[in-house]
Every structure is written in C-alpha cells, then in structure tokens.
Short mmCIF file of C-alpha atoms in Angstrom, two decimals:
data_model
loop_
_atom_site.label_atom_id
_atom_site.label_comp_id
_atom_site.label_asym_id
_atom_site.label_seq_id
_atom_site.Cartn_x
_atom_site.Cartn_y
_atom_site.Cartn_z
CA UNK A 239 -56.18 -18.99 53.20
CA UNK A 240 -53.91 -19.99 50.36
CA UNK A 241 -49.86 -19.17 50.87
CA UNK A 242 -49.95 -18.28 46.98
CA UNK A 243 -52.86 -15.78 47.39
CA UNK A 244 -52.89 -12.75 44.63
CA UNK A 245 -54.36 -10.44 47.68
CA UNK A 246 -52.84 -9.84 50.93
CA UNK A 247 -56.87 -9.22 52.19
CA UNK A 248 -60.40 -9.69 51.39
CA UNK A 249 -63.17 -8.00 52.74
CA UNK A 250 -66.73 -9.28 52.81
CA UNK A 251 -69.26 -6.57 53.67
CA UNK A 252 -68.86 -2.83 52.49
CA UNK A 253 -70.12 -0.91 55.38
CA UNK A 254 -68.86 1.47 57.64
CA UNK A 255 -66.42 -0.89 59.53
CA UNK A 256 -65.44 -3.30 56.69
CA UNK A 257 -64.94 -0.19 54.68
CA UNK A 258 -62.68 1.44 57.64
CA UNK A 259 -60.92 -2.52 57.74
CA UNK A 260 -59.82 -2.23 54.53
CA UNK A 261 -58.67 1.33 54.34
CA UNK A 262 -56.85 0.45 57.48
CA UNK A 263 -54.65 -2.77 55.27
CA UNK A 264 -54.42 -0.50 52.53
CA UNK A 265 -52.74 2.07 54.44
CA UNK A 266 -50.26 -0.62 55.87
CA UNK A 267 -49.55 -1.38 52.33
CA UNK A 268 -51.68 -4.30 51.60
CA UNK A 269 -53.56 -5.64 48.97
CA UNK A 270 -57.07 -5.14 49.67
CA UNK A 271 -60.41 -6.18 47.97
CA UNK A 272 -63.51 -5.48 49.32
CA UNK A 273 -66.41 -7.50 48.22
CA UNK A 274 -70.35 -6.28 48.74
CA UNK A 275 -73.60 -8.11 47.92
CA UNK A 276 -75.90 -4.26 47.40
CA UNK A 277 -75.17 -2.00 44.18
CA UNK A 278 -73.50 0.39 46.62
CA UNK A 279 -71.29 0.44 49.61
CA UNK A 280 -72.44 1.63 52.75
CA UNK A 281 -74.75 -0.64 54.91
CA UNK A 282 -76.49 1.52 57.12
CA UNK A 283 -74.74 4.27 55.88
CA UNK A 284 -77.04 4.85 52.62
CA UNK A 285 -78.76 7.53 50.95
CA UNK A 286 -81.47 6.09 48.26
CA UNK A 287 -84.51 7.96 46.67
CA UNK A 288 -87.75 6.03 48.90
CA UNK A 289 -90.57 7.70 48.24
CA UNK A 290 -90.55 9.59 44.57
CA UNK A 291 -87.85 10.61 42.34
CA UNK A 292 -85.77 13.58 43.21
CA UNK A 293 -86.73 12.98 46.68
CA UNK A 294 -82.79 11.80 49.05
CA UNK A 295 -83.68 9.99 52.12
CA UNK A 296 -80.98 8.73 54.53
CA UNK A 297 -81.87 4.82 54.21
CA UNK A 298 -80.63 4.13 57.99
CA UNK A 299 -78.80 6.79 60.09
CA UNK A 300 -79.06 10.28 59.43
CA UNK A 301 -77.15 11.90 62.21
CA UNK A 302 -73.65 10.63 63.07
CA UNK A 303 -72.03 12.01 66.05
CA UNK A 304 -69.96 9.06 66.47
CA UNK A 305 -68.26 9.69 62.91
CA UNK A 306 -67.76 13.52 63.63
CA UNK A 307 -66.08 12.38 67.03
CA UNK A 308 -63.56 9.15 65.84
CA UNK A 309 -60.45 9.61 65.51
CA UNK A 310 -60.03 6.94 62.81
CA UNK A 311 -62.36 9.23 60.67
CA UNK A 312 -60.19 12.48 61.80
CA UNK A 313 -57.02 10.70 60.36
CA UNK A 314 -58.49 9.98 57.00
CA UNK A 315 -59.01 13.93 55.41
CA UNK A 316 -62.45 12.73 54.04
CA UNK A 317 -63.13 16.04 53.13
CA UNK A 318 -60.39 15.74 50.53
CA UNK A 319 -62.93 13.01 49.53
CA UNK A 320 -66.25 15.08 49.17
CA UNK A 321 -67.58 14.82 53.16
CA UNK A 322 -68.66 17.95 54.64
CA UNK A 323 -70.59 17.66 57.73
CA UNK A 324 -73.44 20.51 58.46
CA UNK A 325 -73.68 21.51 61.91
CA UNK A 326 -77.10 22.19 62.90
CA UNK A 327 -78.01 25.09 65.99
CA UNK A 328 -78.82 22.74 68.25
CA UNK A 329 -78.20 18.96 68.70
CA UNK A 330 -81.14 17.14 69.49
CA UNK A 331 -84.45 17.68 71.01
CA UNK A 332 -86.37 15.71 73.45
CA UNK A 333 -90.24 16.25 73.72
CA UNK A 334 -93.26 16.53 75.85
CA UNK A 335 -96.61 16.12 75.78
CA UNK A 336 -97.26 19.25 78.53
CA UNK A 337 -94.23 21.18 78.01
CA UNK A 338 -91.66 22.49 75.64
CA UNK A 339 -88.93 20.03 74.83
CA UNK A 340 -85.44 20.32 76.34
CA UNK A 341 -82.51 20.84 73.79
CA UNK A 342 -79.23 19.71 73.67
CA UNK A 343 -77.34 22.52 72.95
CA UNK A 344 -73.46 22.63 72.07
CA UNK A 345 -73.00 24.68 75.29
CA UNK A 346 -73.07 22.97 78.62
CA UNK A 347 -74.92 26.29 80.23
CA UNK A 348 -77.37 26.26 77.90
CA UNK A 349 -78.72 23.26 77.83
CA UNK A 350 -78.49 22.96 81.75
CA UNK A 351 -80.48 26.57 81.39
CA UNK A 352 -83.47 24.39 80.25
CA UNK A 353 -83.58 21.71 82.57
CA UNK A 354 -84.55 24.25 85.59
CA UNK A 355 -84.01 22.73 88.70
CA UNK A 356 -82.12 20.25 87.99
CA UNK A 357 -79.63 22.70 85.89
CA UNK A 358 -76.64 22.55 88.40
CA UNK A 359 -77.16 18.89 88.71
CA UNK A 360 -76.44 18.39 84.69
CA UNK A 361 -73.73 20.94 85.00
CA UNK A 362 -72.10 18.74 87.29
CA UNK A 363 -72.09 16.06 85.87
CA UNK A 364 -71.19 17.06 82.24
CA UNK A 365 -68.28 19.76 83.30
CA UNK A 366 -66.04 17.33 84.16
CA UNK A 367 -66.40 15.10 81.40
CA UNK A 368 -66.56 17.47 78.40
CA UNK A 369 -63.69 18.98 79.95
CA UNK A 370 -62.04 16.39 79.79
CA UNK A 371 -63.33 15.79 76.32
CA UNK A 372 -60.13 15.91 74.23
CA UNK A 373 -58.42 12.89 76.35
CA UNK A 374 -61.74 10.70 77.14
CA UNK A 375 -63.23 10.38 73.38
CA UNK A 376 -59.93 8.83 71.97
CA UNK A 377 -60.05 6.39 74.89
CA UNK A 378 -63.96 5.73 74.76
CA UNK A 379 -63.54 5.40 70.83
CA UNK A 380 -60.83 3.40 70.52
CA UNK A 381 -60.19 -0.79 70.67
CA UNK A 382 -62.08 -2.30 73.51
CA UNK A 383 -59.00 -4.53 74.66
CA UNK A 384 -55.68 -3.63 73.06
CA UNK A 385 -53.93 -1.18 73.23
CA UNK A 386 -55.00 -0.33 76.95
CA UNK A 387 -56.74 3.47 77.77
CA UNK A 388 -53.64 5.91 77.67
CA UNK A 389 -55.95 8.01 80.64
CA UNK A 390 -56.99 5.20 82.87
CA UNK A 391 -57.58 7.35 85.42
CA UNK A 392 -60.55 9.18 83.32
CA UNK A 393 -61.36 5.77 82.16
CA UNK A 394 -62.18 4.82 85.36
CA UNK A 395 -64.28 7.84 86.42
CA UNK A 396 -66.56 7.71 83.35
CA UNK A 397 -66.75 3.50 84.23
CA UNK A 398 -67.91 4.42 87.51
CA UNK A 399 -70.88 5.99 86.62
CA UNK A 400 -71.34 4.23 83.11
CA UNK A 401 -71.74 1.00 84.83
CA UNK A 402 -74.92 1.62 86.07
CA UNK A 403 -78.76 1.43 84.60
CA UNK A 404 -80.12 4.44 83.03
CA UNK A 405 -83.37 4.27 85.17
CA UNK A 406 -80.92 4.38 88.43
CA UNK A 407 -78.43 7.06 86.64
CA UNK A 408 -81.21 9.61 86.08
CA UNK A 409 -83.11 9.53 89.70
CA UNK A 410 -79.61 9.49 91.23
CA UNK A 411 -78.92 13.03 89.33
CA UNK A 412 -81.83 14.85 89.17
CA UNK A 413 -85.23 15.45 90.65
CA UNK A 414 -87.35 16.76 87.70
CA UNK A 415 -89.38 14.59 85.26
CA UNK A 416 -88.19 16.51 82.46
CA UNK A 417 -84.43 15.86 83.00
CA UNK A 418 -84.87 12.62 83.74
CA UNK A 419 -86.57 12.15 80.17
CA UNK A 420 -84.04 14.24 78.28
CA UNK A 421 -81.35 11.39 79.63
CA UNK A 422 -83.45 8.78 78.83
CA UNK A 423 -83.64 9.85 75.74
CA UNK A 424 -80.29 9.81 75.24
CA UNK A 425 -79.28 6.51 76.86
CA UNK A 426 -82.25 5.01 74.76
CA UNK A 427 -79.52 4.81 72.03
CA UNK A 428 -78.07 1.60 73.59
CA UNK A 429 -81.54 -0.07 72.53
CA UNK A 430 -81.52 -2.03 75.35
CA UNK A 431 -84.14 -1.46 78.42
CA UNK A 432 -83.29 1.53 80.69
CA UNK A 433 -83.09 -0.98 84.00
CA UNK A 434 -80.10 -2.82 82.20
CA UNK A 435 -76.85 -2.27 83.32
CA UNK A 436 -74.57 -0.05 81.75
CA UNK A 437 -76.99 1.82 79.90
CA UNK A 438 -76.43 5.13 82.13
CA UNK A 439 -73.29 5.24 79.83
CA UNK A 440 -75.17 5.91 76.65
CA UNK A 441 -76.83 8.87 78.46
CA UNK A 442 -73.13 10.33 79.63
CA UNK A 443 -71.34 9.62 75.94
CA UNK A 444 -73.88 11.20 73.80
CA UNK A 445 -75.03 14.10 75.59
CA UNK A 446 -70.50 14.70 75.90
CA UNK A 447 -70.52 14.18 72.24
CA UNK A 448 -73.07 16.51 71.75
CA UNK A 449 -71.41 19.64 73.73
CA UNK A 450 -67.83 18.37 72.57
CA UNK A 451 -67.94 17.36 68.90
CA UNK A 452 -71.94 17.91 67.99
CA UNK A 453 -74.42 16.13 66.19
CA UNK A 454 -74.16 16.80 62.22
CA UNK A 455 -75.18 15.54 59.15
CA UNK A 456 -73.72 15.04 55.95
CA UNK A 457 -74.32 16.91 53.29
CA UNK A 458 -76.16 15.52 50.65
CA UNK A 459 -76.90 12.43 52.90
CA UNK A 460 -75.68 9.29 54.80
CA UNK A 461 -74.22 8.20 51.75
CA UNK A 462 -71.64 10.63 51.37
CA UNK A 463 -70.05 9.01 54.32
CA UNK A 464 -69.61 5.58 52.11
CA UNK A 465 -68.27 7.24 48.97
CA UNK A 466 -65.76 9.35 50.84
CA UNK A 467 -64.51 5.92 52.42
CA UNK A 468 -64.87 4.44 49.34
CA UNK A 469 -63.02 7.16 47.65
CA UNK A 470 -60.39 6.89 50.15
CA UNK A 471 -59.86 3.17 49.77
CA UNK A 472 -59.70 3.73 45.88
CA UNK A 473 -56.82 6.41 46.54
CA UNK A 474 -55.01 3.59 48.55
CA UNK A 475 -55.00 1.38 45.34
CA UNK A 476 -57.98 -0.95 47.37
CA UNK A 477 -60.10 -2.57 44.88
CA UNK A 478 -64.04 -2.52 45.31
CA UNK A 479 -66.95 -4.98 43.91
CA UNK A 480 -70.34 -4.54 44.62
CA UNK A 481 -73.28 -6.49 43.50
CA UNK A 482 -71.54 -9.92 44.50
CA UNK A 483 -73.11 -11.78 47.13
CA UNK A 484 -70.84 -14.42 49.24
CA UNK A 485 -72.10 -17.83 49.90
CA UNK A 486 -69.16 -19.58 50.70
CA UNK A 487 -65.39 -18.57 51.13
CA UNK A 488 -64.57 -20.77 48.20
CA UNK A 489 -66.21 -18.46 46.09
CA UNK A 490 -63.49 -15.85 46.98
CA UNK A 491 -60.66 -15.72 44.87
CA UNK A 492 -57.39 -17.03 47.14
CA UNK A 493 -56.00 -14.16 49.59
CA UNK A 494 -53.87 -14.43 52.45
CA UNK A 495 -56.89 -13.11 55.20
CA UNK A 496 -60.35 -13.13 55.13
CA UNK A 497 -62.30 -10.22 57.35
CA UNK A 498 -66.00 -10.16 57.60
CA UNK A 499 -68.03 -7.49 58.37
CA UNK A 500 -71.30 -9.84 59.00
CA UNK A 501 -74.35 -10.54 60.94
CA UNK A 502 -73.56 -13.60 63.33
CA UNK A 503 -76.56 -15.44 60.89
CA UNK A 504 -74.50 -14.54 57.66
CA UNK A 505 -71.06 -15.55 59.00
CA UNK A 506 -72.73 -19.03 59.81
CA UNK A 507 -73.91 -19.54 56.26
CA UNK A 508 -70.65 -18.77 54.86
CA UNK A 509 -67.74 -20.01 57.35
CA UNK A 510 -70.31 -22.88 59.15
CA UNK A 511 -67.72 -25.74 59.13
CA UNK A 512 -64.70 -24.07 59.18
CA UNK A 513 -65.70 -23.00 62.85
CA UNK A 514 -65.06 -24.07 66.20
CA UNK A 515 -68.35 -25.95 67.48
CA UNK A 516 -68.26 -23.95 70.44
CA UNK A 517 -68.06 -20.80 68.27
CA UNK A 518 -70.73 -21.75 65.77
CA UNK A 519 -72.84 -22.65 69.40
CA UNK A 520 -72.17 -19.03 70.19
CA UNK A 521 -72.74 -17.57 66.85
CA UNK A 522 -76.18 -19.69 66.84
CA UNK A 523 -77.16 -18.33 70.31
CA UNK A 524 -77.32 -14.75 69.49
CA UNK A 525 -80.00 -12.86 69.23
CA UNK A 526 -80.98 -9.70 67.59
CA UNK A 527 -82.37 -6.67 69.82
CA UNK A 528 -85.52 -5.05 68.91
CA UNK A 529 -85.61 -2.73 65.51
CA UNK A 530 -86.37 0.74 64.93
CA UNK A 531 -89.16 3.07 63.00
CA UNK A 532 -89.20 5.87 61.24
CA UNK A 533 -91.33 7.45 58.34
CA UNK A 534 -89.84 9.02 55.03
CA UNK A 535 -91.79 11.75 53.02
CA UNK A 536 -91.26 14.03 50.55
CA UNK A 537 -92.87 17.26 50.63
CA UNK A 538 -93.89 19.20 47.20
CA UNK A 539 -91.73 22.78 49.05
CA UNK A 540 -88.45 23.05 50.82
CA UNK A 541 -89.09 23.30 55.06
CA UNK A 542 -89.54 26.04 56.96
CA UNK A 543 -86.56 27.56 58.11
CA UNK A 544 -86.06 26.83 61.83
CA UNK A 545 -85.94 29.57 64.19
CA UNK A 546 -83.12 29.88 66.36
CA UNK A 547 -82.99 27.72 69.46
CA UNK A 548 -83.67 30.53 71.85
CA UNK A 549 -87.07 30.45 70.90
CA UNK A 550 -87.66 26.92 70.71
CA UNK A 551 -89.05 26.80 74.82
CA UNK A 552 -91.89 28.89 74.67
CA UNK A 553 -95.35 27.80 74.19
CA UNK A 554 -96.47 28.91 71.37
CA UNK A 555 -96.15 26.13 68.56
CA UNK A 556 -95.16 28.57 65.82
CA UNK A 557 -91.84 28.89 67.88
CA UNK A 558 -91.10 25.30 67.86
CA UNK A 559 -89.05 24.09 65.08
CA UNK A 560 -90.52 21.47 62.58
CA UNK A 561 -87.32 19.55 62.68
CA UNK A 562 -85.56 19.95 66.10
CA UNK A 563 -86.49 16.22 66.24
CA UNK A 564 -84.76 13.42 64.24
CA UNK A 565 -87.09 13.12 60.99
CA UNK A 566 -85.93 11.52 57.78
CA UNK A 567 -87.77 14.05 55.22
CA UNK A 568 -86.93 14.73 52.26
CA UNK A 569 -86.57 17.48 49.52
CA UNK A 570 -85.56 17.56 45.77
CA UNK A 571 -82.06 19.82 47.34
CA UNK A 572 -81.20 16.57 49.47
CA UNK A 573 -82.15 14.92 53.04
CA UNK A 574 -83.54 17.66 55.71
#
C-alpha cells in the first residue's frame, strides 16, 4: 500500500479474528482501522432479536469453549470490558434414543462414571492430557507454524492419537455404543466425516477443554464477546466503521497493510488481480463444507430451572434437563 499512508493498518472484516488482528497492531502501537460491511461487529459472534422483540438469540455460536480456553483472550482483561462468562453444571450432553444421555462433566471421574464399561478406558485417555492441560492448550491454541510448540514432547503425544479418524479413535478406545457416540459427538465439531483423518483430534481437544477450562456462555449473549473486543480496540485508540461494505481495495483510504478477515469468495472479489494466478487458482478451488441447523424460539415464561446433573441419568424424563443440550432459546432476561 501507499508509503504516505495516514494508517499503519486496515482491517476488512470485524469478526472474532479481524477484531483480535487489530487489537493485536494496536497493542504494538499501530494505527489501526477496522472496516465492517454489518451494523455491528462480530461475525459469528452476534446476538440479534430473531423471533419477536425482547426475545436475545445468539445469531451463530452460543457456547465458546475455545474463547474461555485462548490465551490471546486471557491477555486482554475483557472483563474490564463487560464479558463475564456463566459456567453452566455440566458441559454438554450427548443423547439417546434408548437411554439417558452421557454428560460431560468438568470432572474427569464423573463423566467416565457414566460411560460404564468403558469408564477406565476414558479415564485413560483424558488423565494424561487434562493433566497436562496447563502446558498443551497454549501449544494447541497457538500459531500453527511459528513460533514452534514450547512442549514438543506433549505435542507429539496428543499428534499421535489426533492424527487418526474419529470412527477408528472411538472403536480403538472403547467397547460400548454409548461411548463411542459421546466422542462422536464431540469430534463432530470438525464438520468433516468421522472416517477423515484427523478428526479423532476434535474428540480429544474438546472433551480436554471441557474438564480443563469448561464450556460457558456469555452473559447476555454471543455478542458480548464482540463489544468487549470492540471495547478493547477502542481503549487502544483503534478506530471502528461498520456499515461499509469493501468492493475493492481502492476504496480504502491509503494505509501501510491491508489484513482481511474474508471468505476465500470475498477476497477474490476484492484483491482478484492483485493476486498470484496460482493463488487466485487456489482461492477459486475451495470449497465450503456442509452448514449447520438450529431453531430459535421464544417462549412467553422463563425455563425451568435445571436440576442438578446427578439426576440427569435416570429414566424418568422429569429428571432430564430441558437444556442439557445446545438450544438457542430465548427469553425477554437474555439467551438461555
């Protein structure tokens, strides 16, 4: 970009990672403004009344173990910023049609309690690693390339399981159908199919994050993720414009560095000739995986309280919580 830019940086794309990208210049002391086409920051990370007024529905994701867990996030004092994260009595739930679901509880024992005979199986293979917890997250959360893993070593362990499919991972390590579901579950996270490669390491990362660092929510909704980070960058003296959408770079006023936090699609409308061929090839290949669903409501009173997670096993339905599963209800006090 221009040598007489007014900006050190410009940022195209306001969600989670192009809002982290600028915080991260503005702490080094640069310039930073970050441009987004929606009314509000965010991306995925939105809260938005869907169904009636009043009603607070997380827009995309609702439960964010990966922000509890970064250390990027740790390093910012968002709370400082209005984040509180709400820790719920157990993590996540995976169902059944003939049996009680098995929960992911914060405790190792516990949720290897409710996987029967395969309990010392799971214990087995989670001890080690949520032991391990407080040197293995940096690593597994941290730049792919550079810097290197400072605990190779544990790198290497987790890789050696994490490289395999899902499918294989889970009739390797236990016997039961119901344990083998529960990690499913989990590794279904990498939306990719369960015979691929490497998907066995979806199952392993979020049932660590869950016993290590849980699976909360935000208080008030995804959103309060993006204003905290927005808040954050505004502290930093970063400079924030929504409701502009980006065609081309010469829209943007001159800056030293352009970042883009893009779909391959959009980064082709807007950079196209200023790319490699062999890039734009690449860029052009890609294809998106398969979506997901999920149903908002509103309900005219406030949810039952959930019973304790103790309960949540036995057959009776009255026991079983009506949101131990991820739902994206809603209430006139905020997202349940």
């Amino acid at each position: 970009m221009s040598q007489t830019a007014s900006r050190d940086a410009i940022v195209v794309g306001a969600g989670p990672n192009g809002l982290a990208a600028a915080i991260t210049l503005a702490r080094a002391g640069r310039s930073v403004l970050l441009v987004e086409a929606a009314a509000t920051v965010g991306g995925g990370a939105r809260s938005a009344e869907l169904t009636q007024p009043g009603f607070l529905h997380d827009v995309c994701s609702a439960i964010h173990p990966l922000a509890v867990a970064s250390p990027f996030f740790k390093g910012l004092s968002l709370r400082e910023h209005g984040l509180e994260w709400i820790f719920p009595p157990a993590e996540a739930a995976h169902p059944f049609d003939d049996g009680p679901p098995v929960i992911l509880e914060r405790s190792v024992e516990s949720t290897a309690q409710g996987l029967g005979p395969d309990g010392d199986a799971y214990r087995e293979a989670l001890s080690p690693l949520v032991r391990d917890a407080g040197r293995l997250l940096p690593d597994l959360l941290g730049p792919v390339v550079w810097p290197p893993p400072r605990h190779p070593l544990l790198m290497a362990r987790f890789g050696v399981r994490a490289i395999a499919s899902a499918r294989r991972a889970a009739r390797r390590l236990f016997r039961g159908e119901r344990a083998r579901g529960f990690f499913a579950g989990l590794a279904a996270h990498a939306v990719l199919p369960l015979e691929s490669s490497f998907t066995a390491s979806f199952g392993y990362f979020f049932a660590l994050l869950g016993h290590a660092s849980g699976w909360p929510m935000p208080r008030g909704g995804s959103g309060k993720i993006a204003d905290a980070l927005a808040s954050c960058l505004k502290s930093l003296g970063g400079e924030i414009e929504t409701g502009r959408r980006v065609a081309s770079l010469d829209e943007l006023p001159p800056a030293r560095a352009v970042l883009l936090d893009l779909t391959p699609r959009q980064i082709l409308g807007i950079v196209g000739p200023r790319l490699s061929a062999r890039y734009r090839r690449a860029l052009e290949r890609y294809r998106y995986g398969p979506g997901a669903f999920k149903l908002d409501m509103g309900g005219r009173t406030r949810p039952a309280r959930a019973p304790p997670p103790s309960t949540w096993g036995r057959r009776s339905t009255r026991s079983r919580p009506p949101s131990a599963l991820p739902m994206s209800g809603g209430s006139r006090r905020g997202p349940t």
